[in-house]
Amino acid sequence: MSRRLFLRIANAVEAHNPYFKQRTDALGVLGLSCLQKVTAAHRILAYGIPADLTDEYLQIGESITIESLRAFVKAIVEVFGDWYLKAPNEADICRLLSIGEQRGFPGMLGSIDCMHWKWEKCPIAWHGMYTGHCREPTIILEAVASQDLWIWHAFFGMPGSLNDINVLDRSPIFAALAEGRTAPVNYTINGHEYTMGYYLADEIYPNWSTFVKTIPRPLGAKRKYFASKQESARKDVERAFGVLQSRFAIVHEGAMNLGFDHERAVNSFISVSHDEIPELHDFLQTHNRIRDRATSSQLQEDLVEHLWEQYGNE
């Protein structure tokens, strides 16, 4: 991280939360500075180290380090959340669609997948619920990422015993779409018109009109070419997960001695007022369109033809 970026973050959280301001005690002795507290939080997130390892370098105790980390991540969300933790607006969607079309996938909004985040200090009583195919307690992160590594959808907190479909059933990713609160997405492929964007996904995801999956055993040059292009573009989200883990070792190594707010995590759905909920008929129609298997098959066939026509001769 550059010095300029680090100081920008430190100054922002200090201005937002008085906890980070340096104060004096009753004897007039200066307490811990903002730089000490913010650096301690950064070291835990970046290196995945336990809180007591920051004492030697920063002269800050374990309990204060954990307290600083909690205050830091909360301040980051409150200060930068409106800009960096937002759903795509109309301009963002146009940019995503343009990127997808340049890669041969008109209507593509990104790639979707799940990763497991190791929870080293999971309470013994919860081991069964949070242990799945990884053979150790994990917490699942569902994300949608674009080619430029922008993770614009993140749903975190589901137990590791679930799979991608179970997580999808609880995820709010299509909530705004079903409720009519998203910007329109209109495009034409192979002479057929479509009104909803889609995500590239692996084979475990259902055959919905909002997912485009590969062809497991493709026959013929057209289908083989489509499968190779889909599998290549779908790596965007896996690459984003790789960068996330390399930059923040706490994601790769797992939580050491930090608490986890289970209730807040599993209930991190978007709240909607009754005034924003569409008519039941419209909601059900959109809901059925999202899960339409016939449209999914047609979309895949159209993309097979489109990719072959545009790039097959290469």
mmCIF file of C-alpha atoms in Angstrom:
data_model
loop_
_atom_site.group_PDB
_atom_site.id
_atom_site.type_symbol
_atom_site.label_atom_id
_atom_site.label_comp_id
_atom_site.label_asym_id
_atom_site.label_seq_id
_atom_site.Cartn_x
_atom_site.Cartn_y
_atom_site.Cartn_z
ATOM 1 C CA MET A 1 0.000 0.000 0.000
ATOM 2 C CA SER A 2 1.324 3.431 -0.892
ATOM 3 C CA ARG A 3 2.004 5.972 1.844
ATOM 4 C CA ARG A 4 -0.505 8.359 0.281
ATOM 5 C CA LEU A 5 -3.316 5.790 0.355
ATOM 6 C CA PHE A 6 -2.471 4.708 3.899
ATOM 7 C CA LEU A 7 -2.565 8.295 5.198
ATOM 8 C CA ARG A 8 -5.812 8.978 3.343
ATOM 9 C CA ILE A 9 -7.437 6.024 5.115
ATOM 10 C CA ALA A 10 -5.936 6.931 8.500
ATOM 11 C CA ASN A 11 -7.029 10.576 8.284
ATOM 12 C CA ALA A 12 -10.534 9.576 7.192
ATOM 13 C CA VAL A 13 -11.155 7.141 10.062
ATOM 14 C CA GLU A 14 -9.616 9.561 12.582
ATOM 15 C CA ALA A 15 -11.960 12.334 11.457
ATOM 16 C CA HIS A 16 -14.932 9.941 11.578
ATOM 17 C CA ASN A 17 -14.373 8.234 14.922
ATOM 18 C CA PRO A 18 -12.929 10.046 17.986
ATOM 19 C CA TYR A 19 -11.555 6.694 19.154
ATOM 20 C CA PHE A 20 -8.600 7.143 16.796
ATOM 21 C CA LYS A 21 -7.639 10.612 18.055
ATOM 22 C CA GLN A 22 -4.599 10.707 20.310
ATOM 23 C CA ARG A 23 -5.542 11.732 23.845
ATOM 24 C CA THR A 24 -3.850 12.278 27.169
ATOM 25 C CA ASP A 25 -4.644 10.455 30.393
ATOM 26 C CA ALA A 26 -5.202 11.967 33.845
ATOM 27 C CA LEU A 27 -1.432 12.380 34.289
ATOM 28 C CA GLY A 28 -1.042 14.186 30.983
ATOM 29 C CA VAL A 29 0.666 11.259 29.284
ATOM 30 C CA LEU A 30 -0.076 10.864 25.585
ATOM 31 C CA GLY A 31 -1.948 7.708 24.642
ATOM 32 C CA LEU A 32 -1.738 5.641 21.492
ATOM 33 C CA SER A 33 -1.725 7.562 18.226
ATOM 34 C CA CYS A 34 -4.030 7.050 15.273
ATOM 35 C CA LEU A 35 -1.118 5.663 13.253
ATOM 36 C CA GLN A 36 -0.434 2.980 15.861
ATOM 37 C CA LYS A 37 -4.051 1.829 15.953
ATOM 38 C CA VAL A 38 -4.555 1.922 12.179
ATOM 39 C CA THR A 39 -1.234 0.175 11.521
ATOM 40 C CA ALA A 40 -2.152 -2.590 13.968
ATOM 41 C CA ALA A 41 -5.453 -3.133 12.154
ATOM 42 C CA HIS A 42 -3.711 -3.163 8.765
ATOM 43 C CA ARG A 43 -1.119 -5.701 9.904
ATOM 44 C CA ILE A 44 -3.784 -8.140 11.106
ATOM 45 C CA LEU A 45 -5.773 -7.834 7.884
ATOM 46 C CA ALA A 46 -2.761 -7.942 5.567
ATOM 47 C CA TYR A 47 -0.671 -10.608 7.310
ATOM 48 C CA GLY A 48 -3.296 -12.618 9.172
ATOM 49 C CA ILE A 49 -1.292 -12.456 12.403
ATOM 50 C CA PRO A 50 -2.749 -12.772 15.920
ATOM 51 C CA ALA A 51 -3.325 -9.552 17.808
ATOM 52 C CA ASP A 52 -0.573 -10.113 20.369
ATOM 53 C CA LEU A 53 2.137 -10.052 17.648
ATOM 54 C CA THR A 54 1.674 -6.310 17.126
ATOM 55 C CA ASP A 55 2.956 -5.512 20.626
ATOM 56 C CA GLU A 56 6.691 -5.728 19.873
ATOM 57 C CA TYR A 57 6.641 -3.429 16.837
ATOM 58 C CA LEU A 58 3.856 -1.003 17.706
ATOM 59 C CA GLN A 59 3.920 -1.078 21.517
ATOM 60 C CA ILE A 60 0.197 -1.780 21.632
ATOM 61 C CA GLY A 61 -1.486 -4.465 23.724
ATOM 62 C CA GLU A 62 -3.588 -7.364 22.457
ATOM 63 C CA SER A 63 -6.923 -6.107 23.787
ATOM 64 C CA ILE A 64 -6.394 -2.607 22.345
ATOM 65 C CA THR A 65 -5.354 -4.137 19.018
ATOM 66 C CA ILE A 66 -8.590 -6.108 18.754
ATOM 67 C CA GLU A 67 -10.556 -3.039 19.833
ATOM 68 C CA SER A 68 -8.759 -0.954 17.195
ATOM 69 C CA LEU A 69 -9.462 -3.512 14.490
ATOM 70 C CA ARG A 70 -13.171 -3.575 15.282
ATOM 71 C CA ALA A 71 -13.358 0.228 15.265
ATOM 72 C CA PHE A 72 -11.292 0.379 12.074
ATOM 73 C CA VAL A 73 -13.386 -1.982 9.946
ATOM 74 C CA LYS A 74 -16.591 -0.336 11.184
ATOM 75 C CA ALA A 75 -15.252 3.107 10.285
ATOM 76 C CA ILE A 76 -14.144 1.890 6.835
ATOM 77 C CA VAL A 77 -17.678 0.701 6.048
ATOM 78 C CA GLU A 78 -19.263 3.909 7.346
ATOM 79 C CA VAL A 79 -16.815 6.267 5.614
ATOM 80 C CA PHE A 80 -16.238 4.515 2.289
ATOM 81 C CA GLY A 81 -19.262 2.229 2.071
ATOM 82 C CA ASP A 82 -21.492 4.538 0.052
ATOM 83 C CA TRP A 83 -18.885 4.677 -2.714
ATOM 84 C CA TYR A 84 -17.123 1.318 -2.658
ATOM 85 C CA LEU A 85 -19.863 -0.952 -1.283
ATOM 86 C CA LYS A 86 -22.632 -0.031 -3.687
ATOM 87 C CA ALA A 87 -24.561 -1.881 -6.336
ATOM 88 C CA PRO A 88 -23.821 -0.826 -9.937
ATOM 89 C CA ASN A 89 -25.690 2.264 -11.080
ATOM 90 C CA GLU A 90 -26.803 2.866 -14.652
ATOM 91 C CA ALA A 91 -23.379 4.110 -15.746
ATOM 92 C CA ASP A 92 -21.667 1.125 -14.118
ATOM 93 C CA ILE A 93 -24.036 -1.310 -15.832
ATOM 94 C CA CYS A 94 -23.344 0.293 -19.219
ATOM 95 C CA ARG A 95 -19.622 -0.116 -18.617
ATOM 96 C CA LEU A 96 -20.016 -3.763 -17.552
ATOM 97 C CA LEU A 97 -22.164 -4.517 -20.584
ATOM 98 C CA SER A 98 -19.624 -2.864 -22.859
ATOM 99 C CA ILE A 99 -16.796 -4.972 -21.398
ATOM 100 C CA GLY A 100 -18.869 -8.128 -21.786
ATOM 101 C CA GLU A 101 -19.746 -7.354 -25.391
ATOM 102 C CA GLN A 102 -16.099 -6.731 -26.276
ATOM 103 C CA ARG A 103 -15.292 -10.207 -24.928
ATOM 104 C CA GLY A 104 -18.064 -11.838 -26.962
ATOM 105 C CA PHE A 105 -20.731 -11.985 -24.254
ATOM 106 C CA PRO A 106 -23.386 -9.279 -24.811
ATOM 107 C CA GLY A 107 -25.503 -8.837 -21.672
ATOM 108 C CA MET A 108 -22.870 -10.184 -19.271
ATOM 109 C CA LEU A 109 -22.626 -8.376 -15.918
ATOM 110 C CA GLY A 110 -19.791 -10.423 -14.404
ATOM 111 C CA SER A 111 -18.917 -13.850 -13.037
ATOM 112 C CA ILE A 112 -20.388 -15.405 -9.889
ATOM 113 C CA ASP A 113 -18.914 -17.969 -7.516
ATOM 114 C CA CYS A 114 -18.380 -18.804 -3.840
ATOM 115 C CA MET A 115 -15.244 -19.245 -1.749
ATOM 116 C CA HIS A 116 -14.724 -20.655 1.753
ATOM 117 C CA TRP A 117 -13.110 -18.494 4.435
ATOM 118 C CA LYS A 118 -11.410 -20.566 7.149
ATOM 119 C CA TRP A 119 -12.728 -19.937 10.676
ATOM 120 C CA GLU A 120 -9.986 -21.202 12.941
ATOM 121 C CA LYS A 121 -11.629 -20.204 16.232
ATOM 122 C CA CYS A 122 -15.111 -21.478 15.408
ATOM 123 C CA PRO A 123 -16.895 -22.527 18.645
ATOM 124 C CA ILE A 124 -16.931 -26.293 19.093
ATOM 125 C CA ALA A 125 -20.734 -26.348 19.237
ATOM 126 C CA TRP A 126 -20.907 -24.852 15.719
ATOM 127 C CA HIS A 127 -18.327 -27.141 14.060
ATOM 128 C CA GLY A 128 -20.930 -29.428 12.506
ATOM 129 C CA MET A 129 -22.859 -26.540 10.938
ATOM 130 C CA TYR A 130 -19.769 -24.774 9.575
ATOM 131 C CA THR A 131 -17.818 -27.814 8.337
ATOM 132 C CA GLY A 132 -18.372 -29.023 4.774
ATOM 133 C CA HIS A 133 -16.209 -30.427 2.009
ATOM 134 C CA CYS A 134 -13.236 -28.402 3.287
ATOM 135 C CA ARG A 135 -13.143 -30.673 6.378
ATOM 136 C CA GLU A 136 -12.766 -27.652 8.659
ATOM 137 C CA PRO A 137 -15.061 -24.826 9.789
ATOM 138 C CA THR A 138 -15.476 -22.205 7.079
ATOM 139 C CA ILE A 139 -17.672 -19.235 6.260
ATOM 140 C CA ILE A 140 -18.848 -18.756 2.672
ATOM 141 C CA LEU A 141 -18.409 -15.626 0.592
ATOM 142 C CA GLU A 142 -20.555 -15.316 -2.543
ATOM 143 C CA ALA A 143 -19.295 -12.683 -4.963
ATOM 144 C CA VAL A 144 -19.761 -11.277 -8.446
ATOM 145 C CA ALA A 145 -16.629 -9.831 -10.043
ATOM 146 C CA SER A 146 -15.850 -8.156 -13.341
ATOM 147 C CA GLN A 147 -12.727 -8.387 -15.477
ATOM 148 C CA ASP A 148 -11.097 -5.438 -13.688
ATOM 149 C CA LEU A 149 -11.437 -7.253 -10.314
ATOM 150 C CA TRP A 150 -14.314 -5.073 -9.136
ATOM 151 C CA ILE A 151 -16.279 -7.180 -6.650
ATOM 152 C CA TRP A 152 -19.607 -5.400 -6.856
ATOM 153 C CA HIS A 153 -21.695 -8.025 -5.052
ATOM 154 C CA ALA A 154 -20.597 -9.749 -1.842
ATOM 155 C CA PHE A 155 -22.775 -11.928 0.404
ATOM 156 C CA PHE A 156 -20.855 -13.249 3.410
ATOM 157 C CA GLY A 157 -21.731 -15.357 6.430
ATOM 158 C CA MET A 158 -23.346 -18.608 5.301
ATOM 159 C CA PRO A 159 -22.080 -21.781 7.077
ATOM 160 C CA GLY A 160 -19.420 -23.808 5.273
ATOM 161 C CA SER A 161 -21.647 -26.901 5.211
ATOM 162 C CA LEU A 162 -23.755 -25.278 2.459
ATOM 163 C CA ASN A 163 -22.990 -25.294 -1.256
ATOM 164 C CA ASP A 164 -23.341 -22.625 -3.942
ATOM 165 C CA ILE A 165 -27.032 -23.397 -4.552
ATOM 166 C CA ASN A 166 -27.951 -23.199 -0.850
ATOM 167 C CA VAL A 167 -26.155 -19.861 -0.629
ATOM 168 C CA LEU A 168 -27.893 -18.600 -3.771
ATOM 169 C CA ASP A 169 -31.295 -19.405 -2.252
ATOM 170 C CA ARG A 170 -30.484 -17.054 0.644
ATOM 171 C CA SER A 171 -28.556 -14.423 -1.294
ATOM 172 C CA PRO A 172 -30.031 -10.982 -2.075
ATOM 173 C CA ILE A 173 -28.329 -10.833 -5.473
ATOM 174 C CA PHE A 174 -31.605 -10.933 -7.426
ATOM 175 C CA ALA A 175 -33.736 -9.092 -4.843
ATOM 176 C CA ALA A 176 -33.473 -5.695 -6.532
ATOM 177 C CA LEU A 177 -34.122 -7.258 -9.950
ATOM 178 C CA ALA A 178 -37.242 -9.081 -8.767
ATOM 179 C CA GLU A 179 -38.514 -5.925 -7.094
ATOM 180 C CA GLY A 180 -37.991 -3.769 -10.177
ATOM 181 C CA ARG A 181 -35.266 -1.596 -8.639
ATOM 182 C CA THR A 182 -32.504 -2.153 -11.203
ATOM 183 C CA ALA A 183 -31.542 -0.272 -14.339
ATOM 184 C CA PRO A 184 -32.894 -1.864 -17.540
ATOM 185 C CA VAL A 185 -30.626 -4.220 -19.467
ATOM 186 C CA ASN A 186 -31.634 -4.722 -23.106
ATOM 187 C CA TYR A 187 -29.579 -6.494 -25.753
ATOM 188 C CA THR A 188 -30.028 -8.672 -28.835
ATOM 189 C CA ILE A 189 -28.150 -11.895 -29.647
ATOM 190 C CA ASN A 190 -28.650 -13.903 -32.821
ATOM 191 C CA GLY A 191 -31.893 -12.052 -33.558
ATOM 192 C CA HIS A 192 -33.432 -12.693 -30.109
ATOM 193 C CA GLU A 193 -34.114 -9.852 -27.664
ATOM 194 C CA TYR A 194 -33.314 -10.155 -23.942
ATOM 195 C CA THR A 195 -34.197 -7.837 -21.059
ATOM 196 C CA MET A 196 -32.103 -9.195 -18.171
ATOM 197 C CA GLY A 197 -28.351 -9.374 -17.735
ATOM 198 C CA TYR A 198 -26.634 -12.620 -16.830
ATOM 199 C CA TYR A 199 -23.602 -13.950 -14.963
ATOM 200 C CA LEU A 200 -21.107 -16.583 -16.025
ATOM 201 C CA ALA A 201 -21.257 -19.500 -13.589
ATOM 202 C CA ASP A 202 -19.912 -23.004 -13.082
ATOM 203 C CA GLU A 203 -21.897 -26.215 -13.456
ATOM 204 C CA ILE A 204 -23.379 -26.346 -9.953
ATOM 205 C CA TYR A 205 -25.590 -23.305 -10.556
ATOM 206 C CA PRO A 206 -29.168 -23.877 -11.782
ATOM 207 C CA ASN A 207 -30.274 -23.368 -15.388
ATOM 208 C CA TRP A 208 -31.765 -19.910 -14.934
ATOM 209 C CA SER A 209 -31.983 -17.178 -17.533
ATOM 210 C CA THR A 210 -29.610 -15.101 -15.404
ATOM 211 C CA PHE A 211 -26.779 -17.659 -15.587
ATOM 212 C CA VAL A 212 -24.706 -18.807 -18.530
ATOM 213 C CA LYS A 213 -22.800 -22.023 -17.870
ATOM 214 C CA THR A 214 -20.295 -23.987 -19.891
ATOM 215 C CA ILE A 215 -21.107 -27.125 -21.887
ATOM 216 C CA PRO A 216 -19.656 -30.089 -19.934
ATOM 217 C CA ARG A 217 -18.899 -32.380 -22.904
ATOM 218 C CA PRO A 218 -19.122 -30.170 -25.989
ATOM 219 C CA LEU A 219 -19.488 -31.767 -29.401
ATOM 220 C CA GLY A 220 -18.559 -29.851 -32.523
ATOM 221 C CA ALA A 221 -16.286 -26.882 -33.098
ATOM 222 C CA LYS A 222 -18.906 -24.263 -32.175
ATOM 223 C CA ARG A 223 -19.697 -25.728 -28.775
ATOM 224 C CA LYS A 224 -16.072 -26.426 -27.973
ATOM 225 C CA TYR A 225 -15.203 -22.826 -28.782
ATOM 226 C CA PHE A 226 -18.067 -21.522 -26.636
ATOM 227 C CA ALA A 227 -16.987 -23.724 -23.697
ATOM 228 C CA SER A 228 -13.404 -22.498 -23.879
ATOM 229 C CA LYS A 229 -14.476 -18.833 -24.025
ATOM 230 C CA GLN A 230 -16.988 -19.202 -21.177
ATOM 231 C CA GLU A 231 -14.544 -21.024 -18.917
ATOM 232 C CA SER A 232 -11.869 -18.438 -19.645
ATOM 233 C CA ALA A 233 -14.094 -15.440 -18.887
ATOM 234 C CA ARG A 234 -15.569 -17.103 -15.794
ATOM 235 C CA LYS A 235 -12.102 -17.110 -14.221
ATOM 236 C CA ASP A 236 -12.584 -13.399 -13.441
ATOM 237 C CA VAL A 237 -14.222 -14.137 -10.099
ATOM 238 C CA GLU A 238 -11.675 -16.821 -9.203
ATOM 239 C CA ARG A 239 -8.887 -14.386 -10.036
ATOM 240 C CA ALA A 240 -10.568 -11.802 -7.791
ATOM 241 C CA PHE A 241 -10.658 -14.338 -4.959
ATOM 242 C CA GLY A 242 -6.966 -15.039 -5.513
ATOM 243 C CA VAL A 243 -6.040 -11.359 -5.369
ATOM 244 C CA LEU A 244 -8.225 -10.882 -2.285
ATOM 245 C CA GLN A 245 -6.428 -13.706 -0.478
ATOM 246 C CA SER A 246 -2.972 -12.564 -1.550
ATOM 247 C CA ARG A 247 -3.568 -8.973 -0.427
ATOM 248 C CA PHE A 248 -5.353 -9.850 2.821
ATOM 249 C CA ALA A 249 -3.800 -12.903 4.440
ATOM 250 C CA ILE A 250 -6.557 -12.996 7.056
ATOM 251 C CA VAL A 251 -8.873 -14.272 4.312
ATOM 252 C CA HIS A 252 -6.430 -17.012 3.298
ATOM 253 C CA GLU A 253 -5.210 -18.033 6.759
ATOM 254 C CA GLY A 254 -8.543 -17.611 8.538
ATOM 255 C CA ALA A 255 -9.689 -15.798 11.645
ATOM 256 C CA MET A 256 -7.297 -16.318 14.549
ATOM 257 C CA ASN A 257 -8.550 -14.803 17.778
ATOM 258 C CA LEU A 258 -11.200 -12.455 16.471
ATOM 259 C CA GLY A 259 -14.872 -12.751 17.278
ATOM 260 C CA PHE A 260 -17.516 -13.264 14.607
ATOM 261 C CA ASP A 261 -20.990 -11.742 14.757
ATOM 262 C CA HIS A 262 -23.016 -14.721 13.505
ATOM 263 C CA GLU A 263 -26.404 -13.043 13.728
ATOM 264 C CA ARG A 264 -25.296 -9.946 11.851
ATOM 265 C CA ALA A 265 -23.604 -11.973 9.115
ATOM 266 C CA VAL A 266 -26.459 -14.313 8.258
ATOM 267 C CA ASN A 267 -28.991 -11.508 8.365
ATOM 268 C CA SER A 268 -27.127 -9.111 6.070
ATOM 269 C CA PHE A 269 -29.982 -8.829 3.600
ATOM 270 C CA ILE A 270 -31.045 -5.540 2.068
ATOM 271 C CA SER A 271 -34.012 -4.032 3.886
ATOM 272 C CA VAL A 272 -36.833 -2.691 1.748
ATOM 273 C CA SER A 273 -39.757 -0.592 2.877
ATOM 274 C CA HIS A 274 -43.304 -1.667 2.021
ATOM 275 C CA ASP A 275 -43.631 1.293 -0.326
ATOM 276 C CA GLU A 276 -40.795 -0.084 -2.483
ATOM 277 C CA ILE A 277 -42.228 -3.590 -2.882
ATOM 278 C CA PRO A 278 -43.825 -4.015 -6.330
ATOM 279 C CA GLU A 279 -47.220 -5.493 -7.005
ATOM 280 C CA LEU A 280 -47.326 -9.229 -6.309
ATOM 281 C CA HIS A 281 -48.197 -10.038 -9.914
ATOM 282 C CA ASP A 282 -45.183 -8.132 -11.274
ATOM 283 C CA PHE A 283 -42.921 -9.628 -8.642
ATOM 284 C CA LEU A 284 -43.950 -13.189 -9.485
ATOM 285 C CA GLN A 285 -43.580 -12.558 -13.208
ATOM 286 C CA THR A 286 -40.030 -11.289 -12.781
ATOM 287 C CA HIS A 287 -39.247 -14.092 -10.354
ATOM 288 C CA ASN A 288 -40.356 -16.665 -12.931
ATOM 289 C CA ARG A 289 -38.395 -14.938 -15.688
ATOM 290 C CA ILE A 290 -35.219 -15.140 -13.599
ATOM 291 C CA ARG A 291 -35.669 -18.903 -13.203
ATOM 292 C CA ASP A 292 -36.843 -19.616 -16.750
ATOM 293 C CA ARG A 293 -34.991 -22.713 -18.007
ATOM 294 C CA ALA A 294 -36.209 -22.290 -21.590
ATOM 295 C CA THR A 295 -34.693 -18.811 -21.813
ATOM 296 C CA SER A 296 -31.474 -20.179 -20.310
ATOM 297 C CA SER A 297 -31.189 -22.805 -23.057
ATOM 298 C CA GLN A 298 -32.044 -20.304 -25.781
ATOM 299 C CA LEU A 299 -29.510 -17.796 -24.455
ATOM 300 C CA GLN A 300 -26.758 -20.405 -24.419
ATOM 301 C CA GLU A 301 -27.532 -21.484 -27.994
ATOM 302 C CA ASP A 302 -27.564 -17.874 -29.155
ATOM 303 C CA LEU A 303 -24.199 -17.237 -27.517
ATOM 304 C CA VAL A 304 -22.753 -20.346 -29.151
ATOM 305 C CA GLU A 305 -23.756 -19.013 -32.567
ATOM 306 C CA HIS A 306 -22.729 -15.438 -31.751
ATOM 307 C CA LEU A 307 -19.244 -16.366 -30.559
ATOM 308 C CA TRP A 308 -18.620 -18.635 -33.524
ATOM 309 C CA GLU A 309 -19.837 -16.034 -36.008
ATOM 310 C CA GLN A 310 -17.790 -13.222 -34.458
ATOM 311 C CA TYR A 311 -14.588 -14.978 -33.438
ATOM 312 C CA GLY A 312 -14.662 -18.565 -34.715
ATOM 313 C CA ASN A 313 -12.434 -17.875 -37.710
ATOM 314 C CA GLU A 314 -9.653 -16.662 -35.400
#
